[in-house]
Amino acid sequence: MLKITHASARTLSAVRNSRCVSITIWRSYSTGSVETHSSGGDSLPPSMQHAPNQKQQKPELFSSNARILDEQRHQAQQQQQPLFTDETRARLERLRQLHFHPTNIPDSPDFGTNQYININEELKQQLKDIVSRFNAPIRYAFAYGSGVFQQAGYDAKKKPMLDFIFGVSHPGHWHALNMQQNPHHYSGVRMLGSSTVAALQDKVGAGVYFNPYVEIDGVMIKYGVVSIDKLCKDLIDWETLYVAGRMHKPVKILRDDARVRLANQVNLTEAVRVALLTLPEKFSEDELFERIAGISYTGDFRMVVGENPNKIRNIVHSQIAHFDRLYFGLLDDLPNVAVLSKGQYQQNLNPHFRALMVQKLPSTLYKKVLNEHRINALRSNVEIPEDKMELHRQIASSPELTQFINAGLRQIVAGPAMSQSIKGIFTAGPLKTTRYALEKLLKWKQAKK
C-alpha cells in the first residue's frame, strides 16, 4: 500500500485538477474546428494515420455552404487563440513529471489510445468498408456488440447482426443525403422528410436514430445515428447513458474525432469512479469490470425481459484483455488505488478520497445522488451541512451510498431506454421491430434454460 500511504500533496493536487484540465480542453475543442480522422491502425493515434479514399457526395442537391462557413469561422477562432493556455500547459507538464500515463495527458500524441481495441484485421477492414459505403459525412464511427467482440454463451458459428454508431455534425443534412442514397434503409417515416426524421432522432428517446436489418456487402447490419453534440454531452454528463454506457465496454473505433475521444476519456474515468464508490476496499479485476459494464444496464427494462440475464458476465469474461487496455492506465494513475497480485485491487476508503470522487461524479448522476441523500437525511432526521466539501464527505461516508448511486442510475437509464425502444417501432417499422423483438426473446429464453 506504499502508493496510498505516501501519495504526495502534488499528486493529490494534480488529481484534483485533472477534471478541470479535461473540461477546459474539451471546451477548447468544442469551440474550434475538429478534423475527422479514420483510424488506419490500432497502435497509432488517428492524426498519424491516412484516411481511406471515400466516394464523394454530390453537392448540387444539398448545399454544404453553411457547414463550410462554420468551419472557416472555427479556423479563424483557432488562429486567434491557442488550444492550451499557459496555465493548462503547466498543469499538463506536472502530470508528466508525476509519471501519469501518456494516454491520460490531453496534449500527448498518445492521449486516448487506450480506446483503440485490436480486433481481427480482416473483420476490421470489413467494418471500415461498410462505413465507407455511406456517402453522407460521418465524423465518428464505432462498431460494437457480439458481432464484433465474441461473448461467452453465444454460438460462434452463427453470424449476428453487426452494430454501428455514427456520429454526425448535422443530422438533418445527413439524413437527407442518406435517404437519397439509401431510401430502403428507412421505414415510412422517411416520407415525412429529413427534418422530421432528424427531429424524431433528437427529441425522442436517447437522441439516436436506428436503421436495423440493413444489408451491405452481403452483411446484415444495424446502425444508429447521433449528433456529435448529443454524443459528447452524454459522454460528459451521462444524460441518458445510452451511448456513453455502450462506450464503457470495448468498442471498435472506425473513424475517430478529437472532441469525442476527449469526452470519452472523461466518460471512462467517471465509470471508474462510480465503480470504486460501490465496491468494497478489496476487489477483483472481474468485480471491477462487471460493475463498470453493468452501469448502463441499471434500470433498463430489457434486462428483465429481452436480454440475456448473464449478458454482463459474458461480456467481461470474453473481453477481459480489452477491458484491461481501456482502464488499466486510468486505475494506475489514481493515488487511492493499489494494484495487488493476481488481478486484485485495493482502494483507500478514506472519506477525503471518496468525497473527491463524489464531487467529480457526472453532473446528471451527481444531482440525483445529492437528491437521494437529502431525502434520506430528512427521513433519518440528519442535518445536511452547508459546506460543499463537508456534504460530499457525509455522502461518501453514508452506508446507503451504493443505493443512492444505483437509484440515480435507474432514473437516468429507465426513461430513455423505454422511449428509445418505443421510437424504434416507428423508425424501423412494424415488421423489422417484430423480427428484432422475437430474436431478442429467443436469446433470452435460451439463456434462461
Tab-separated table of C-alpha atoms in Angstrom:
chain	number	residue	atom	x	y	z
A	1	MET	CA	0.000	0.000	0.000
A	2	LEU	CA	3.010	2.315	-0.493
A	3	LYS	CA	1.167	4.201	-3.238
A	4	ILE	CA	-1.729	5.047	-0.921
A	5	THR	CA	0.084	5.914	2.281
A	6	HIS	CA	2.776	8.051	0.613
A	7	ALA	CA	0.693	9.811	-2.029
A	8	SER	CA	2.256	13.226	-2.280
A	9	ALA	CA	0.440	16.538	-1.988
A	10	ARG	CA	1.470	17.284	-5.559
A	11	THR	CA	-0.178	14.088	-6.770
A	12	LEU	CA	-3.392	14.928	-4.954
A	13	SER	CA	-3.345	18.420	-6.409
A	14	ALA	CA	-2.861	17.064	-9.915
A	15	VAL	CA	-5.676	14.554	-9.497
A	16	ARG	CA	-7.955	17.244	-8.128
A	17	ASN	CA	-7.216	19.443	-11.126
A	18	SER	CA	-7.355	16.703	-13.753
A	19	ARG	CA	-11.096	17.096	-14.379
A	20	CYS	CA	-10.676	20.865	-14.636
A	21	VAL	CA	-7.961	20.309	-17.250
A	22	SER	CA	-10.163	17.877	-19.170
A	23	ILE	CA	-13.183	20.146	-19.158
A	24	THR	CA	-11.072	23.185	-20.134
A	25	ILE	CA	-9.600	21.315	-23.076
A	26	TRP	CA	-12.984	19.885	-24.008
A	27	ARG	CA	-14.347	23.408	-24.211
A	28	SER	CA	-11.441	24.364	-26.452
A	29	TYR	CA	-12.237	21.516	-28.792
A	30	SER	CA	-15.947	22.331	-28.719
A	31	THR	CA	-15.338	25.899	-29.881
A	32	GLY	CA	-12.752	25.075	-32.510
A	33	SER	CA	-12.870	23.117	-35.734
A	34	VAL	CA	-12.047	19.459	-35.357
A	35	GLU	CA	-10.717	17.222	-38.092
A	36	THR	CA	-12.332	13.876	-38.769
A	37	HIS	CA	-9.852	11.035	-38.920
A	38	SER	CA	-10.054	7.417	-39.934
A	39	SER	CA	-8.161	5.042	-37.664
A	40	GLY	CA	-5.995	3.159	-40.087
A	41	GLY	CA	-4.324	1.132	-37.331
A	42	ASP	CA	-4.685	0.119	-33.712
A	43	SER	CA	-1.500	1.466	-32.156
A	44	LEU	CA	-1.105	4.885	-33.758
A	45	PRO	CA	-3.359	7.857	-32.989
A	46	PRO	CA	-5.631	8.755	-35.915
A	47	SER	CA	-3.802	12.011	-36.525
A	48	MET	CA	-0.809	9.922	-37.641
A	49	GLN	CA	-2.784	7.663	-39.954
A	50	HIS	CA	-4.014	8.090	-43.512
A	51	ALA	CA	-7.740	8.324	-44.122
A	52	PRO	CA	-9.062	5.913	-46.758
A	53	ASN	CA	-10.408	7.255	-50.028
A	54	GLN	CA	-14.146	7.746	-49.892
A	55	LYS	CA	-16.710	8.297	-52.550
A	56	GLN	CA	-17.588	11.971	-52.626
A	57	GLN	CA	-21.188	13.024	-52.271
A	58	LYS	CA	-22.868	15.086	-54.986
A	59	PRO	CA	-23.214	18.676	-53.793
A	60	GLU	CA	-25.790	20.007	-56.230
A	61	LEU	CA	-28.949	19.000	-54.327
A	62	PHE	CA	-27.879	19.631	-50.736
A	63	SER	CA	-25.593	22.611	-50.243
A	64	SER	CA	-22.856	22.481	-47.603
A	65	ASN	CA	-22.248	26.235	-47.621
A	66	ALA	CA	-23.345	26.725	-44.020
A	67	ARG	CA	-21.049	23.958	-42.808
A	68	ILE	CA	-18.109	25.332	-44.799
A	69	LEU	CA	-18.667	28.812	-43.362
A	70	ASP	CA	-18.805	27.351	-39.841
A	71	GLU	CA	-15.520	25.538	-40.396
A	72	GLN	CA	-13.876	28.716	-41.724
A	73	ARG	CA	-15.092	30.682	-38.713
A	74	HIS	CA	-13.816	27.999	-36.338
A	75	GLN	CA	-10.419	28.007	-38.078
A	76	ALA	CA	-10.212	31.768	-37.665
A	77	GLN	CA	-11.031	31.417	-33.958
A	78	GLN	CA	-8.313	28.794	-33.579
A	79	GLN	CA	-5.744	31.107	-35.130
A	80	GLN	CA	-6.691	33.862	-32.688
A	81	GLN	CA	-6.301	31.767	-29.535
A	82	PRO	CA	-4.067	28.764	-28.737
A	83	LEU	CA	-5.619	25.408	-27.921
A	84	PHE	CA	-3.942	25.272	-24.496
A	85	THR	CA	-3.386	28.223	-22.181
A	86	ASP	CA	-0.063	28.615	-20.377
A	87	GLU	CA	-1.736	27.591	-17.111
A	88	THR	CA	-3.138	24.435	-18.685
A	89	ARG	CA	0.225	23.576	-20.242
A	90	ALA	CA	1.872	23.952	-16.818
A	91	ARG	CA	-0.675	21.568	-15.296
A	92	LEU	CA	-0.119	19.041	-18.055
A	93	GLU	CA	3.634	19.270	-17.535
A	94	ARG	CA	3.115	18.491	-13.823
A	95	LEU	CA	1.178	15.365	-14.819
A	96	ARG	CA	4.138	14.264	-16.933
A	97	GLN	CA	6.556	14.893	-14.050
A	98	LEU	CA	4.346	12.736	-11.845
A	99	HIS	CA	4.618	9.942	-14.441
A	100	PHE	CA	0.969	9.857	-15.420
A	101	HIS	CA	0.204	7.542	-18.324
A	102	PRO	CA	0.539	9.387	-21.665
A	103	THR	CA	-2.916	8.092	-22.624
A	104	ASN	CA	-4.339	10.313	-19.839
A	105	ILE	CA	-2.486	13.541	-20.717
A	106	PRO	CA	-4.593	15.511	-23.241
A	107	ASP	CA	-1.721	17.135	-25.164
A	108	SER	CA	0.158	13.849	-25.569
A	109	PRO	CA	0.131	12.228	-29.036
A	110	ASP	CA	-0.858	9.005	-27.236
A	111	PHE	CA	-3.847	10.572	-25.475
A	112	GLY	CA	-6.888	8.300	-25.581
A	113	THR	CA	-5.122	5.479	-27.454
A	114	ASN	CA	-6.311	3.109	-24.716
A	115	GLN	CA	-9.659	3.381	-26.543
A	116	TYR	CA	-8.208	1.688	-29.653
A	117	ILE	CA	-9.001	-2.013	-29.369
A	118	ASN	CA	-7.292	-4.627	-31.530
A	119	ILE	CA	-9.538	-6.978	-33.484
A	120	ASN	CA	-9.069	-9.398	-36.360
A	121	GLU	CA	-7.562	-7.490	-39.287
A	122	GLU	CA	-9.983	-8.958	-41.824
A	123	LEU	CA	-13.007	-8.042	-39.696
A	124	LYS	CA	-11.631	-4.543	-39.110
A	125	GLN	CA	-11.297	-3.944	-42.829
A	126	GLN	CA	-14.788	-5.308	-43.431
A	127	LEU	CA	-16.227	-2.896	-40.850
A	128	LYS	CA	-14.377	0.086	-42.328
A	129	ASP	CA	-15.518	-0.858	-45.827
A	130	ILE	CA	-19.139	-0.882	-44.654
A	131	VAL	CA	-18.793	2.615	-43.183
A	132	SER	CA	-17.204	3.855	-46.419
A	133	ARG	CA	-20.320	2.800	-48.369
A	134	PHE	CA	-22.196	5.783	-46.914
A	135	ASN	CA	-21.887	8.981	-48.932
A	136	ALA	CA	-23.235	11.199	-46.137
A	137	PRO	CA	-20.355	12.546	-43.969
A	138	ILE	CA	-19.653	10.535	-40.807
A	139	ARG	CA	-17.349	12.262	-38.319
A	140	TYR	CA	-17.140	9.477	-35.747
A	141	ALA	CA	-17.999	5.790	-36.065
A	142	PHE	CA	-17.627	2.670	-33.981
A	143	ALA	CA	-18.811	-0.926	-34.139
A	144	TYR	CA	-19.837	-2.865	-31.043
A	145	GLY	CA	-21.663	-5.929	-29.781
A	146	SER	CA	-21.378	-9.676	-30.187
A	147	GLY	CA	-20.861	-9.378	-33.949
A	148	VAL	CA	-17.546	-7.608	-33.321
A	149	PHE	CA	-16.418	-8.985	-29.941
A	150	GLN	CA	-17.078	-12.614	-29.074
A	151	GLN	CA	-19.260	-13.051	-25.979
A	152	ALA	CA	-19.498	-16.172	-23.846
A	153	GLY	CA	-22.780	-18.020	-24.280
A	154	TYR	CA	-23.125	-17.168	-27.990
A	155	ASP	CA	-22.753	-19.687	-30.803
A	156	ALA	CA	-19.617	-18.656	-32.702
A	157	LYS	CA	-20.945	-20.287	-35.890
A	158	LYS	CA	-23.974	-18.010	-36.022
A	159	LYS	CA	-23.253	-14.616	-37.542
A	160	PRO	CA	-25.093	-11.949	-35.539
A	161	MET	CA	-26.085	-8.577	-36.936
A	162	LEU	CA	-23.220	-6.055	-36.878
A	163	ASP	CA	-23.967	-2.950	-34.779
A	164	PHE	CA	-22.668	0.548	-35.584
A	165	ILE	CA	-22.997	4.044	-34.148
A	166	PHE	CA	-22.373	7.041	-36.456
A	167	GLY	CA	-21.649	10.479	-35.007
A	168	VAL	CA	-22.629	13.253	-37.435
A	169	SER	CA	-22.431	17.042	-37.358
A	170	HIS	CA	-25.825	17.924	-38.864
A	171	PRO	CA	-28.448	15.139	-38.548
A	172	GLY	CA	-30.997	16.772	-40.867
A	173	HIS	CA	-28.442	17.217	-43.642
A	174	TRP	CA	-27.069	13.713	-43.037
A	175	HIS	CA	-30.461	12.009	-43.286
A	176	ALA	CA	-31.328	13.999	-46.416
A	177	LEU	CA	-28.201	12.702	-48.143
A	178	ASN	CA	-28.634	9.188	-46.817
A	179	MET	CA	-32.297	8.982	-47.831
A	180	GLN	CA	-31.280	9.989	-51.333
A	181	GLN	CA	-28.645	7.233	-51.480
A	182	ASN	CA	-30.343	4.575	-49.313
A	183	PRO	CA	-34.121	5.141	-49.169
A	184	HIS	CA	-34.661	1.417	-48.494
A	185	HIS	CA	-32.887	1.738	-45.137
A	186	TYR	CA	-35.816	3.733	-43.734
A	187	SER	CA	-39.383	2.945	-42.761
A	188	GLY	CA	-42.331	5.005	-43.986
A	189	VAL	CA	-41.198	7.813	-41.667
A	190	ARG	CA	-38.870	8.980	-44.454
A	191	MET	CA	-41.943	10.200	-46.350
A	192	LEU	CA	-42.212	12.979	-43.760
A	193	GLY	CA	-38.815	14.344	-44.809
A	194	SER	CA	-35.326	14.548	-43.350
A	195	SER	CA	-36.239	17.378	-40.946
A	196	THR	CA	-38.899	15.223	-39.297
A	197	VAL	CA	-36.517	12.264	-39.111
A	198	ALA	CA	-33.848	14.485	-37.501
A	199	ALA	CA	-36.386	15.895	-35.016
A	200	LEU	CA	-37.548	12.387	-34.131
A	201	GLN	CA	-33.936	11.373	-33.630
A	202	ASP	CA	-33.047	14.291	-31.383
A	203	LYS	CA	-36.227	14.916	-29.394
A	204	VAL	CA	-37.465	11.398	-28.608
A	205	GLY	CA	-35.636	8.780	-26.572
A	206	ALA	CA	-31.872	8.944	-26.238
A	207	GLY	CA	-31.137	11.028	-29.339
A	208	VAL	CA	-30.261	8.069	-31.577
A	209	TYR	CA	-31.992	7.017	-34.831
A	210	PHE	CA	-31.579	3.317	-35.659
A	211	ASN	CA	-31.978	1.579	-39.002
A	212	PRO	CA	-31.850	-2.194	-38.374
A	213	TYR	CA	-31.658	-5.146	-40.781
A	214	VAL	CA	-29.796	-3.263	-43.487
A	215	GLU	CA	-27.782	-5.418	-45.864
A	216	ILE	CA	-24.461	-4.014	-47.087
A	217	ASP	CA	-21.916	-6.105	-48.980
A	218	GLY	CA	-23.879	-9.220	-48.061
A	219	VAL	CA	-23.683	-8.437	-44.324
A	220	MET	CA	-26.680	-7.622	-42.112
A	221	ILE	CA	-26.095	-4.511	-40.024
A	222	LYS	CA	-27.892	-2.112	-37.702
A	223	TYR	CA	-26.673	1.472	-37.498
A	224	GLY	CA	-27.610	4.294	-35.154
A	225	VAL	CA	-27.141	7.970	-35.975
A	226	VAL	CA	-26.437	10.536	-33.229
A	227	SER	CA	-25.300	14.153	-33.367
A	228	ILE	CA	-21.750	14.842	-32.204
A	229	ASP	CA	-23.072	17.423	-29.720
A	230	LYS	CA	-25.540	14.945	-28.208
A	231	LEU	CA	-22.890	12.238	-28.082
A	232	CYS	CA	-20.329	14.401	-26.268
A	233	LYS	CA	-22.912	15.664	-23.786
A	234	ASP	CA	-23.914	12.111	-22.910
A	235	LEU	CA	-20.271	11.111	-22.511
A	236	ILE	CA	-19.512	14.050	-20.202
A	237	ASP	CA	-22.759	14.417	-18.228
A	238	TRP	CA	-24.403	10.966	-18.533
A	239	GLU	CA	-27.713	12.486	-19.612
A	240	THR	CA	-29.102	9.141	-20.827
A	241	LEU	CA	-26.117	6.738	-20.670
A	242	TYR	CA	-27.478	5.228	-23.884
A	243	VAL	CA	-24.320	5.699	-25.957
A	244	ALA	CA	-21.977	6.585	-23.077
A	245	GLY	CA	-22.826	3.244	-21.460
A	246	ARG	CA	-22.059	1.336	-24.634
A	247	MET	CA	-18.667	3.032	-24.682
A	248	HIS	CA	-17.905	1.821	-21.146
A	249	LYS	CA	-17.421	-1.537	-22.857
A	250	PRO	CA	-14.867	-2.255	-25.619
A	251	VAL	CA	-15.894	-0.831	-28.996
A	252	LYS	CA	-14.021	-0.764	-32.279
A	253	ILE	CA	-13.450	2.849	-33.349
A	254	LEU	CA	-13.523	3.078	-37.138
A	255	ARG	CA	-13.409	6.866	-37.523
A	256	ASP	CA	-12.096	8.965	-34.704
A	257	ASP	CA	-12.730	12.564	-33.686
A	258	ALA	CA	-10.568	14.509	-31.216
A	259	ARG	CA	-13.526	16.030	-29.361
A	260	VAL	CA	-15.256	12.661	-28.908
A	261	ARG	CA	-12.002	10.990	-27.853
A	262	LEU	CA	-11.517	13.546	-25.088
A	263	ALA	CA	-15.151	13.308	-23.964
A	264	ASN	CA	-14.935	9.512	-23.887
A	265	GLN	CA	-11.768	9.584	-21.782
A	266	VAL	CA	-13.760	11.613	-19.247
A	267	ASN	CA	-16.595	9.074	-19.598
A	268	LEU	CA	-14.274	6.145	-18.836
A	269	THR	CA	-12.788	7.962	-15.833
A	270	GLU	CA	-16.275	8.629	-14.464
A	271	ALA	CA	-17.159	4.951	-14.860
A	272	VAL	CA	-14.124	4.039	-12.742
A	273	ARG	CA	-15.189	6.476	-10.019
A	274	VAL	CA	-18.738	5.090	-9.884
A	275	ALA	CA	-17.422	1.535	-9.698
A	276	LEU	CA	-14.977	2.380	-6.891
A	277	LEU	CA	-17.669	4.136	-4.861
A	278	THR	CA	-19.826	0.980	-4.960
A	279	LEU	CA	-17.065	-1.618	-4.386
A	280	PRO	CA	-15.511	-2.744	-1.080
A	281	GLU	CA	-11.945	-1.986	-0.006
A	282	LYS	CA	-10.546	-5.085	-1.741
A	283	PHE	CA	-11.982	-6.282	-5.036
A	284	SER	CA	-11.037	-8.348	-8.040
A	285	GLU	CA	-10.497	-7.309	-11.639
A	286	ASP	CA	-13.641	-9.239	-12.615
A	287	GLU	CA	-15.741	-7.454	-9.988
A	288	LEU	CA	-14.473	-4.062	-11.161
A	289	PHE	CA	-15.133	-4.664	-14.853
A	290	GLU	CA	-18.522	-6.300	-14.256
A	291	ARG	CA	-19.551	-3.281	-12.215
A	292	ILE	CA	-18.423	-0.905	-14.968
A	293	ALA	CA	-20.096	-2.964	-17.710
A	294	GLY	CA	-23.323	-3.082	-15.713
A	295	ILE	CA	-23.662	0.680	-15.130
A	296	SER	CA	-25.773	1.362	-18.225
A	297	TYR	CA	-27.980	-1.707	-17.681
A	298	THR	CA	-29.136	-0.490	-14.264
A	299	GLY	CA	-32.826	0.292	-14.711
A	300	ASP	CA	-33.002	-0.968	-18.316
A	301	PHE	CA	-36.272	-2.898	-18.690
A	302	ARG	CA	-34.651	-5.128	-21.316
A	303	MET	CA	-32.554	-6.781	-18.594
A	304	VAL	CA	-35.809	-8.061	-17.083
A	305	VAL	CA	-37.165	-9.447	-20.339
A	306	GLY	CA	-35.421	-9.463	-23.716
A	307	GLU	CA	-31.732	-9.553	-22.809
A	308	ASN	CA	-29.578	-12.484	-21.754
A	309	PRO	CA	-29.568	-12.344	-17.915
A	310	ASN	CA	-25.878	-13.353	-17.987
A	311	LYS	CA	-25.029	-10.639	-20.509
A	312	ILE	CA	-22.754	-8.555	-18.246
A	313	ARG	CA	-20.674	-11.512	-17.099
A	314	ASN	CA	-20.484	-12.875	-20.645
A	315	ILE	CA	-19.208	-9.542	-21.974
A	316	VAL	CA	-16.483	-9.191	-19.342
A	317	HIS	CA	-15.200	-12.762	-19.244
A	318	SER	CA	-14.730	-12.930	-23.013
A	319	GLN	CA	-13.111	-9.484	-23.277
A	320	ILE	CA	-11.038	-9.165	-20.116
A	321	ALA	CA	-7.915	-8.134	-22.063
A	322	HIS	CA	-9.858	-5.373	-23.840
A	323	PHE	CA	-11.242	-4.057	-20.541
A	324	ASP	CA	-7.724	-4.074	-19.128
A	325	ARG	CA	-6.484	-1.972	-22.064
A	326	LEU	CA	-9.316	0.522	-21.571
A	327	TYR	CA	-8.984	1.001	-17.829
A	328	PHE	CA	-5.550	-0.018	-16.507
A	329	GLY	CA	-3.900	3.373	-17.124
A	330	LEU	CA	-6.830	5.208	-15.542
A	331	LEU	CA	-6.689	2.997	-12.434
A	332	ASP	CA	-2.900	3.153	-12.173
A	333	ASP	CA	-2.953	6.965	-12.126
A	334	LEU	CA	-5.340	7.102	-9.159
A	335	PRO	CA	-3.453	7.702	-5.869
A	336	ASN	CA	-6.132	5.919	-3.804
A	337	VAL	CA	-5.950	2.585	-5.693
A	338	ALA	CA	-3.204	-0.022	-5.424
A	339	VAL	CA	-2.714	-2.985	-7.742
A	340	LEU	CA	-2.166	-6.183	-5.750
A	341	SER	CA	-1.240	-9.603	-7.131
A	342	LYS	CA	-3.351	-11.978	-9.254
A	343	GLY	CA	-5.847	-9.440	-10.549
A	344	GLN	CA	-6.679	-7.997	-7.136
A	345	TYR	CA	-7.025	-4.301	-6.243
A	346	GLN	CA	-7.248	-2.345	-3.015
A	347	GLN	CA	-8.646	1.148	-2.574
A	348	ASN	CA	-8.263	3.620	0.253
A	349	LEU	CA	-11.673	4.182	1.874
A	350	ASN	CA	-10.583	7.431	3.490
A	351	PRO	CA	-13.626	9.793	3.363
A	352	HIS	CA	-11.447	12.533	1.828
A	353	PHE	CA	-10.647	10.450	-1.250
A	354	ARG	CA	-14.228	9.248	-1.578
A	355	ALA	CA	-15.599	12.779	-1.142
A	356	LEU	CA	-13.466	13.924	-4.081
A	357	MET	CA	-14.907	11.106	-6.207
A	358	VAL	CA	-18.458	12.080	-5.216
A	359	GLN	CA	-17.695	15.695	-6.146
A	360	LYS	CA	-16.497	14.599	-9.602
A	361	LEU	CA	-19.442	12.361	-10.497
A	362	PRO	CA	-21.047	13.164	-13.880
A	363	SER	CA	-23.372	16.124	-13.384
A	364	THR	CA	-26.652	14.267	-14.040
A	365	LEU	CA	-25.780	11.448	-11.655
A	366	TYR	CA	-24.331	13.876	-9.092
A	367	LYS	CA	-27.621	15.785	-8.866
A	368	LYS	CA	-29.619	12.588	-8.444
A	369	VAL	CA	-27.277	11.187	-5.777
A	370	LEU	CA	-27.476	14.513	-3.941
A	371	ASN	CA	-31.273	14.403	-4.069
A	372	GLU	CA	-31.367	10.802	-2.816
A	373	HIS	CA	-29.084	11.746	0.078
A	374	ARG	CA	-31.252	14.727	1.033
A	375	ILE	CA	-34.407	12.592	1.039
A	376	ASN	CA	-32.674	10.001	3.210
A	377	ALA	CA	-31.301	12.669	5.568
A	378	LEU	CA	-34.757	14.187	6.048
A	379	ARG	CA	-36.218	10.752	6.700
A	380	SER	CA	-33.483	9.973	9.236
A	381	ASN	CA	-33.540	13.456	10.800
A	382	VAL	CA	-29.882	14.053	9.890
A	383	GLU	CA	-28.643	17.609	9.430
A	384	ILE	CA	-27.216	18.383	5.988
A	385	PRO	CA	-24.057	20.567	6.154
A	386	GLU	CA	-23.987	23.773	4.124
A	387	ASP	CA	-20.301	23.436	3.257
A	388	LYS	CA	-19.972	21.522	-0.032
A	389	MET	CA	-16.877	19.562	0.978
A	390	GLU	CA	-18.487	18.505	4.257
A	391	LEU	CA	-21.603	17.495	2.335
A	392	HIS	CA	-19.525	15.355	-0.027
A	393	ARG	CA	-17.799	13.675	2.938
A	394	GLN	CA	-21.175	12.984	4.508
A	395	ILE	CA	-22.442	11.373	1.289
A	396	ALA	CA	-19.221	9.399	0.829
A	397	SER	CA	-19.423	8.071	4.395
A	398	SER	CA	-23.088	7.090	4.151
A	399	PRO	CA	-23.764	3.331	4.330
A	400	GLU	CA	-26.510	3.947	1.735
A	401	LEU	CA	-24.146	5.422	-0.870
A	402	THR	CA	-24.413	2.395	-3.176
A	403	GLN	CA	-28.214	2.613	-3.014
A	404	PHE	CA	-28.062	6.343	-3.812
A	405	ILE	CA	-25.905	5.700	-6.868
A	406	ASN	CA	-27.991	2.766	-8.121
A	407	ALA	CA	-31.196	4.779	-7.674
A	408	GLY	CA	-29.665	7.652	-9.642
A	409	LEU	CA	-28.545	5.313	-12.437
A	410	ARG	CA	-32.027	3.768	-12.671
A	411	GLN	CA	-33.567	7.221	-13.018
A	412	ILE	CA	-31.123	8.121	-15.796
A	413	VAL	CA	-31.407	4.865	-17.765
A	414	ALA	CA	-35.029	3.744	-17.434
A	415	GLY	CA	-36.852	6.543	-19.276
A	416	PRO	CA	-34.604	6.861	-22.348
A	417	ALA	CA	-34.303	3.059	-22.693
A	418	MET	CA	-38.090	2.679	-22.769
A	419	SER	CA	-38.812	5.669	-25.044
A	420	GLN	CA	-35.977	4.701	-27.403
A	421	SER	CA	-37.490	1.220	-27.768
A	422	ILE	CA	-40.936	2.677	-28.468
A	423	LYS	CA	-39.410	5.038	-31.016
A	424	GLY	CA	-37.892	2.028	-32.741
A	425	ILE	CA	-41.377	0.778	-33.664
A	426	PHE	CA	-41.823	3.845	-35.882
A	427	THR	CA	-38.255	4.306	-37.143
A	428	ALA	CA	-37.696	0.636	-38.012
A	429	GLY	CA	-41.271	-0.175	-38.990
A	430	PRO	CA	-43.529	-2.892	-37.520
A	431	LEU	CA	-42.029	-5.822	-39.480
A	432	LYS	CA	-38.404	-5.146	-38.554
A	433	THR	CA	-39.402	-4.308	-34.968
A	434	THR	CA	-41.280	-7.595	-34.583
A	435	ARG	CA	-38.363	-9.549	-36.040
A	436	TYR	CA	-35.897	-7.828	-33.725
A	437	ALA	CA	-38.071	-8.388	-30.637
A	438	LEU	CA	-38.600	-12.084	-31.444
A	439	GLU	CA	-34.868	-12.656	-31.867
A	440	LYS	CA	-34.168	-10.975	-28.525
A	441	LEU	CA	-36.847	-13.054	-26.774
A	442	LEU	CA	-35.445	-16.238	-28.291
A	443	LYS	CA	-31.952	-15.437	-26.965
A	444	TRP	CA	-33.438	-14.595	-23.575
A	445	LYS	CA	-35.318	-17.891	-23.354
A	446	GLN	CA	-32.276	-19.897	-24.419
A	447	ALA	CA	-30.141	-18.195	-21.766
A	448	LYS	CA	-32.765	-18.938	-19.079
A	449	LYS	CA	-32.613	-22.697	-19.744
